[in-house]
Amino acid sequence: MAKGRKILAVNCDTGERKEFQSAWAFACAMGVTGRAVEQAVERGGVCAGWHIYDAPERIREKIARLKEILEIVEG
């Protein structure tokens, strides 16, 4: 797990939003494993009562990569 992977966490019950400088920081703060956080980020899932998302910049990078792949597949 990359230490610089910024993530956004949204509390499932309250809607509170928190930004963490890394998935590791979230894992430490919530007392969960880094792997659990990584899996939640990849699936847009929940970990320790928080929806976990990549930072917007990283999502945009994923979209760009997927567009490139789509062009190859469709071409």
CSV table of C-alpha atoms in Angstrom, one decimal:
chain,number,residue,atom,x,y,z
A,1,MET,CA,0.0,0.0,0.0
A,2,ALA,CA,1.5,3.4,-1.0
A,3,LYS,CA,1.9,5.7,2.0
A,4,GLY,CA,1.1,8.8,-0.1
A,5,ARG,CA,-2.4,7.5,-1.2
A,6,LYS,CA,-4.7,10.3,0.0
A,7,ILE,CA,-8.2,9.1,0.8
A,8,LEU,CA,-11.6,10.5,1.7
A,9,ALA,CA,-13.7,8.9,4.4
A,10,VAL,CA,-17.4,9.5,4.9
A,11,ASN,CA,-19.0,8.3,8.0
A,12,CYS,CA,-21.9,6.0,7.2
A,13,ASP,CA,-24.1,7.2,10.1
A,14,THR,CA,-23.3,10.9,10.4
A,15,GLY,CA,-22.1,11.8,6.9
A,16,GLU,CA,-19.0,13.4,8.5
A,17,ARG,CA,-16.2,13.7,5.9
A,18,LYS,CA,-12.5,13.3,6.8
A,19,GLU,CA,-9.5,13.4,4.5
A,20,PHE,CA,-6.5,11.3,5.4
A,21,GLN,CA,-3.0,11.8,4.0
A,22,SER,CA,-2.7,8.1,3.4
A,23,ALA,CA,-4.6,4.8,3.7
A,24,TRP,CA,-2.1,3.9,6.4
A,25,ALA,CA,-3.1,6.9,8.4
A,26,PHE,CA,-6.8,5.9,8.3
A,27,ALA,CA,-5.9,2.3,9.3
A,28,CYS,CA,-3.9,3.5,12.3
A,29,ALA,CA,-6.7,6.0,13.3
A,30,MET,CA,-9.4,3.4,13.1
A,31,GLY,CA,-7.5,0.4,14.4
A,32,VAL,CA,-7.9,-1.7,11.2
A,33,THR,CA,-5.5,-3.4,8.9
A,34,GLY,CA,-4.0,-1.6,6.0
A,35,ARG,CA,-5.3,-4.4,3.7
A,36,ALA,CA,-8.9,-3.8,4.9
A,37,VAL,CA,-8.5,-0.1,3.9
A,38,GLU,CA,-6.9,-0.9,0.6
A,39,GLN,CA,-9.8,-3.3,-0.3
A,40,ALA,CA,-12.4,-0.7,0.7
A,41,VAL,CA,-10.7,1.9,-1.5
A,42,GLU,CA,-10.6,-0.4,-4.5
A,43,ARG,CA,-14.3,-1.3,-4.1
A,44,GLY,CA,-15.6,2.0,-3.0
A,45,GLY,CA,-16.6,0.0,0.1
A,46,VAL,CA,-16.9,0.5,3.8
A,47,CYS,CA,-14.3,0.0,6.5
A,48,ALA,CA,-14.9,0.6,10.2
A,49,GLY,CA,-18.2,2.4,9.5
A,50,TRP,CA,-16.7,4.7,6.9
A,51,HIS,CA,-17.2,4.8,3.2
A,52,ILE,CA,-13.6,5.0,1.7
A,53,TYR,CA,-12.8,6.7,-1.5
A,54,ASP,CA,-9.6,7.7,-3.4
A,55,ALA,CA,-8.9,11.4,-3.6
A,56,PRO,CA,-10.4,13.1,-6.7
A,57,GLU,CA,-7.1,13.4,-8.4
A,58,ARG,CA,-6.5,9.6,-8.2
A,59,ILE,CA,-10.0,8.9,-9.5
A,60,ARG,CA,-9.3,11.2,-12.5
A,61,GLU,CA,-6.1,9.3,-13.2
A,62,LYS,CA,-8.0,6.0,-13.2
A,63,ILE,CA,-10.6,7.4,-15.6
A,64,ALA,CA,-7.8,8.5,-18.0
A,65,ARG,CA,-6.2,5.1,-17.9
A,66,LEU,CA,-9.6,3.4,-18.5
A,67,LYS,CA,-10.2,5.7,-21.5
A,68,GLU,CA,-6.9,4.6,-23.0
A,69,ILE,CA,-7.8,1.0,-22.5
A,70,LEU,CA,-11.2,1.5,-24.0
A,71,GLU,CA,-9.7,3.1,-27.1
A,72,ILE,CA,-7.4,0.0,-27.5
A,73,VAL,CA,-10.3,-2.4,-27.0
A,74,GLU,CA,-12.6,-0.6,-29.3
A,75,GLY,CA,-10.0,0.1,-32.0
